[in-house]
Amino acid sequence: MEELLYIQNVTKTFGKFVALDHVNFSVNKKEFVCLLGPSGCGKTTLLRIIAGLEEPNVGSKILLEGKDITPLPPSKRNFGIVFQSYALFPNLTAYHNIAYGLKNKKLSKKAIDEKVREALSLVHLEHVKDRYPAQLSGGQQQRIALARALALSPTFLLLDEPLSALDAKVRLKLRIEIRKLQEKLGITTIMVTHDQEEALTMADKIVVMNNAKMEQIGTPQEVYEHPKTPFVADFIGTVNMLGQEGSTIAIRPEHIHIMDTQTKNSIKTKVKALEFRGAFYRLFLEIMDQSYQVSDGLLAVDVPASIVKKLDIDKESVLNAELPQNHLVTYA
C-alpha cells in the first residue's frame, strides 16, 4: 500500500509533563487507523498535532506524501475533523451547518447546495436538513458533524472519540455506518478511541498507546493474538496473566480448552464461579497446581454452553484446563 502520512519523532511536552514521547508510525492511503489507549496516554494530543491544532516540540515532523506540513495551519492541511462534542452551531439548521465550511471556500450557491445534499445523502439524513441540532438525536448530530467534514472533500478524516457520547445501540450502528462510508469513499482515516472493541472491529491498523509512548502497532489480529507487552495483552480484550518460573504467561479465555482427561499441557482446576453469556459460559477457575500464580486469583475460561451442559459443569467441579502452547505469549 502507498504511504500517505508519516508521523516522525513526534514529541510534545507541557512544562515538565511529557504528553508524547518520540512517536513514529505511518498511515497508508485508504487505511483506517485507530489510536487506542487509556485516558491521558497522549492519543488526542497526537491527533490535534496531526490536525495542526497543537504545535509539537522542535524536531517533530508530520509528513504528507513526503512533504513536511508541520508548520502549516489547519486550514492548509485539507483534513476533515469530527470532534467528540460534535461542535455543531446551535443556531444553524443541519443543512447550514454542513454548508458553513463550504461558504468559506467561496463556492457558488449551486455548488454548495450540491455538496450539502450529497453529504446528507451519504449519512442518510436528507429528511432532517431543516432541523436545528436541538431537534436531532445524538446519533443524528454525530452524522451531521461527519457530513460537514466529508462535504469539504478532505484528503484525510480525523475522528476524536466520535462515538463515546452515544448509547450502546446507536454506537454499534454508527460504528458500522462510519466504516462502510470510509470504505465506500476510500478516505484515509485516523480515529482516536479508548474502546478496544471499537478499534478491533473498525481498524485496518491499531496504534496502541500508553504513557505518551507507542506500545505496539499492527492489525487488530496481530495486537490481539500477539501482544508485544503485558500492557497490550491486558488492555485489549480479556486475558489471563500467569506467573511461572520467573516469567509471565498470557492466554485468552477462549484459547483454554476444558478436557475430560489430563494432558501434558493441562492443569487441574476447580470451578469457583460461572457466568452465563448466551452461546458460552465464562468459568472462573481456581488453579490447584501451585507452580502457577494467576494475577487476578482465578483463571477465566470461555466454554461453549453445549460443553458445559455435556460435562455437567457446576460450582466446585474439578476440571482439566489445557493451555495450548501455540496460544501462549511469554514475557520475561
XYZ file of C-alpha atoms in Angstrom:
332
model
C 0.000 0.000 0.000
C 1.093 3.561 -0.711
C 2.181 5.632 2.295
C 0.232 8.885 2.709
C 1.158 10.219 6.151
C 4.254 9.738 8.277
C 4.425 10.709 11.947
C 8.135 11.232 12.605
C 9.651 11.543 16.058
C 6.620 13.470 17.375
C 7.207 14.754 20.897
C 5.099 17.151 22.973
C 5.750 18.490 26.461
C 3.729 20.858 28.622
C 6.321 22.194 31.041
C 7.776 19.104 32.708
C 4.842 16.901 31.672
C 5.566 14.655 28.678
C 2.382 14.199 26.611
C 4.077 12.457 23.654
C 7.481 10.801 23.644
C 9.093 10.240 20.204
C 6.113 8.659 18.426
C 6.734 7.198 14.937
C 4.322 5.444 12.568
C 2.944 5.663 9.032
C -0.563 5.685 7.578
C -1.253 4.295 4.109
C -3.754 5.618 1.582
C -7.372 4.473 2.197
C -6.339 2.987 5.547
C -8.447 3.210 8.719
C -6.109 3.645 11.703
C -7.187 3.701 15.356
C -5.148 5.400 18.078
C -6.091 3.270 21.075
C -5.190 3.758 24.705
C -6.400 4.796 28.162
C -7.263 8.374 29.109
C -4.189 10.591 29.349
C -1.958 8.407 27.157
C -1.464 11.155 24.533
C -3.703 9.954 21.689
C -5.889 13.093 21.460
C -2.814 15.338 21.689
C -1.314 13.395 18.786
C -4.496 13.804 16.717
C -4.520 17.556 17.419
C -0.883 17.801 16.287
C -1.722 15.922 13.066
C -4.649 18.326 12.519
C -2.437 21.375 13.164
C -4.396 22.415 16.260
C -1.382 21.839 18.505
C 2.314 22.519 17.902
C 4.767 19.675 18.614
C 8.237 20.138 20.078
C 11.167 21.052 17.835
C 12.378 18.038 15.844
C 8.904 16.562 15.364
C 7.589 16.176 11.819
C 4.265 15.437 10.135
C 4.899 14.388 6.535
C 2.041 14.251 3.999
C 3.084 12.468 0.794
C 6.693 13.242 1.749
C 6.086 16.962 2.285
C 6.640 18.452 5.751
C 3.303 20.005 6.782
C 4.276 20.602 10.427
C 4.364 24.427 10.065
C 1.054 24.594 8.145
C -2.117 25.859 9.878
C -5.208 23.576 9.967
C -6.831 25.451 7.066
C -3.945 24.491 4.759
C -3.941 20.773 5.565
C -7.280 19.764 3.989
C -8.129 17.462 6.885
C -11.749 16.883 7.896
C -12.200 16.749 11.687
C -15.084 15.319 13.727
C -14.956 16.021 17.461
C -16.440 14.085 20.361
C -18.684 17.076 21.170
C -19.994 17.350 17.536
C -19.344 21.155 17.658
C -22.467 21.970 15.623
C -23.719 25.569 15.536
C -26.974 25.542 17.585
C -28.457 28.488 15.646
C -27.981 26.820 12.229
C -30.012 24.030 10.637
C -28.369 20.737 9.686
C -28.185 21.990 6.079
C -26.481 25.254 7.014
C -24.104 23.541 9.477
C -22.805 21.476 6.568
C -22.761 24.482 4.226
C -20.813 26.666 6.664
C -17.325 25.420 5.766
C -18.143 25.375 2.056
C -19.069 29.071 2.107
C -15.558 29.879 3.306
C -14.267 28.224 0.122
C -16.236 30.806 -1.880
C -18.114 28.224 -3.938
C -21.246 29.143 -5.885
C -24.652 28.627 -4.256
C -25.378 25.807 -6.684
C -22.081 24.030 -5.928
C -22.661 24.392 -2.184
C -26.202 23.024 -2.486
C -24.987 20.011 -4.474
C -22.229 19.211 -1.955
C -24.555 19.602 1.054
C -27.208 17.339 -0.471
C -24.565 14.784 -1.417
C -23.175 14.810 2.137
C -26.669 14.449 3.639
C -27.306 11.528 1.295
C -24.062 9.814 2.363
C -25.209 9.772 6.000
C -28.871 9.091 5.096
C -30.201 12.265 6.718
C -31.803 14.159 3.833
C -35.065 14.320 5.838
C -33.547 16.362 8.734
C -31.867 19.100 6.655
C -34.136 21.838 8.054
C -33.863 20.797 11.716
C -31.679 22.504 14.308
C -29.183 20.484 16.417
C -31.523 20.563 19.460
C -34.148 18.778 17.333
C -31.764 15.939 16.425
C -30.832 12.814 18.369
C -27.219 12.293 19.455
C -26.647 9.835 16.615
C -28.114 12.263 14.065
C -25.954 15.111 15.381
C -22.860 12.958 15.044
C -23.755 12.040 11.458
C -24.329 15.707 10.577
C -20.884 16.509 12.037
C -19.466 13.702 9.872
C -21.323 15.007 6.796
C -19.934 18.505 7.437
C -16.382 17.119 7.427
C -16.954 14.984 4.309
C -18.567 17.845 2.351
C -15.159 19.549 2.200
C -13.716 16.556 0.277
C -10.764 16.232 2.683
C -7.579 14.294 1.969
C -7.801 12.868 5.463
C -10.545 12.302 8.027
C -9.684 12.722 11.715
C -12.149 11.414 14.308
C -11.721 12.266 18.006
C -13.710 9.682 20.011
C -16.751 10.366 17.783
C -18.971 7.688 19.343
C -18.176 7.924 23.061
C -21.136 10.186 23.937
C -23.710 7.841 22.364
C -25.614 4.936 23.898
C -24.500 1.375 23.131
C -27.042 0.551 20.377
C -26.521 3.815 18.472
C -22.752 3.444 18.883
C -22.816 -0.039 17.338
C -24.957 1.133 14.395
C -22.784 4.192 13.705
C -19.631 2.119 14.020
C -20.789 0.004 11.090
C -22.005 3.046 9.108
C -18.761 5.004 9.518
C -16.641 2.035 8.431
C -18.848 1.340 5.389
C -18.749 5.024 4.435
C -14.965 5.183 4.832
C -14.532 2.127 2.588
C -17.007 3.478 0.002
C -15.254 6.853 -0.247
C -11.746 5.412 0.124
C -10.861 8.228 2.518
C -7.825 7.745 4.757
C -8.951 7.968 8.391
C -7.400 8.219 11.848
C -9.718 7.707 14.810
C -8.955 8.208 18.491
C -10.711 5.785 20.841
C -10.310 4.191 24.270
C -12.803 1.452 23.328
C -10.971 -1.777 22.478
C -13.966 -3.344 20.717
C -14.357 -0.233 18.562
C -10.721 -0.419 17.484
C -10.761 -4.175 16.862
C -13.890 -4.054 14.694
C -13.219 -0.839 12.730
C -9.472 -0.518 12.155
C -7.142 -1.807 9.461
C -4.300 -0.888 11.814
C -4.199 -0.127 15.548
C -1.622 2.072 17.285
C -1.711 1.129 20.977
C -0.511 3.955 23.218
C 0.325 4.193 26.908
C 2.107 6.833 28.991
C 2.910 9.065 25.971
C 4.551 6.219 24.036
C 3.553 3.775 21.318
C 3.393 0.262 22.792
C 2.541 -1.643 19.613
C 1.323 -1.126 16.064
C -0.320 -3.791 13.938
C -3.538 -5.202 12.535
C -6.354 -5.948 15.021
C -5.492 -9.651 14.751
C -1.792 -9.016 15.449
C -2.277 -6.877 18.547
C -4.922 -9.260 19.913
C -3.217 -12.570 19.150
C 0.412 -11.440 19.599
C 0.540 -8.594 22.135
C 4.150 -7.413 22.473
C 3.872 -6.177 26.057
C 1.852 -7.171 29.138
C 0.075 -3.787 28.915
C -1.201 -4.505 25.378
C -2.278 -8.018 26.387
C -4.171 -6.705 29.399
C -5.656 -3.603 27.740
C -7.085 -5.283 24.636
C -9.735 -7.831 25.482
C -9.734 -10.205 28.432
C -6.530 -12.060 29.229
C -5.160 -14.358 31.909
C -1.707 -13.402 33.193
C 0.034 -16.342 34.875
C 3.336 -16.334 36.686
C 5.529 -19.390 36.170
C 9.223 -19.913 36.919
C 10.142 -16.218 36.855
C 8.266 -15.351 33.657
C 4.743 -14.184 32.853
C 2.446 -16.090 30.501
C -0.605 -14.531 28.822
C -3.505 -16.502 27.345
C -7.020 -15.506 26.257
C -10.049 -17.185 27.923
C -11.307 -18.573 24.597
C -7.980 -20.301 23.911
C -8.087 -22.512 27.013
C -9.601 -25.954 26.477
C -11.535 -27.936 29.067
C -10.533 -31.602 28.806
C -12.051 -34.874 30.068
C -8.601 -36.178 30.911
C -5.306 -34.644 31.952
C -2.781 -33.900 29.179
C 0.816 -32.685 29.023
C -0.224 -29.020 28.902
C -3.237 -29.173 31.198
C -3.558 -28.085 34.822
C -6.035 -29.204 37.450
C -8.566 -26.557 38.454
C -11.745 -26.105 40.492
C -14.756 -24.023 39.348
C -15.408 -21.121 41.743
C -17.966 -19.172 39.626
C -19.851 -19.345 36.321
C -21.315 -16.541 34.198
C -23.875 -17.379 31.514
C -23.204 -15.284 28.391
C -25.592 -16.786 25.867
C -23.618 -19.010 23.494
C -20.931 -19.635 26.122
C -20.182 -19.587 29.838
C -17.267 -17.783 31.382
C -15.830 -20.015 34.092
C -13.614 -18.696 36.869
C -11.257 -21.442 37.963
C -9.008 -21.841 40.976
C -5.693 -23.390 39.901
C -4.776 -26.347 42.079
C -1.243 -26.590 40.655
C 0.998 -24.469 42.922
C 3.553 -23.845 40.140
C 1.177 -21.290 38.546
C 0.105 -17.964 40.033
C -2.754 -16.059 38.375
C -2.571 -12.259 38.678
C -6.327 -11.958 39.266
C -6.509 -15.011 41.519
C -8.804 -17.001 39.214
C -8.359 -18.297 35.679
C -11.039 -17.053 33.247
C -12.082 -19.626 30.647
C -14.775 -19.334 27.947
C -16.566 -22.619 27.329
C -19.394 -23.251 24.820
C -22.746 -23.687 26.590
C -23.145 -27.126 24.957
C -19.876 -28.348 26.562
C -20.873 -27.025 29.993
C -24.141 -28.947 29.690
C -22.469 -32.084 28.332
C -19.865 -32.200 31.126
C -22.430 -31.088 33.754
C -20.074 -28.347 34.934
C -21.118 -26.529 38.099
C -19.521 -24.765 41.075
C -16.786 -26.833 42.692
C -16.428 -29.091 39.613
C -12.822 -30.221 39.178
C -11.651 -29.695 35.593
C -8.544 -30.153 33.484
C -7.725 -26.865 31.749
C -5.360 -27.241 28.803
C -3.139 -24.282 27.861
C -2.220 -24.818 24.170
C 1.401 -23.868 23.501
C 0.541 -22.059 20.232
C -1.689 -19.614 22.140
C 0.705 -18.828 24.984
C 2.521 -15.471 24.908
C 5.532 -15.359 27.245
C 7.088 -12.220 28.759
C 10.429 -12.288 30.532
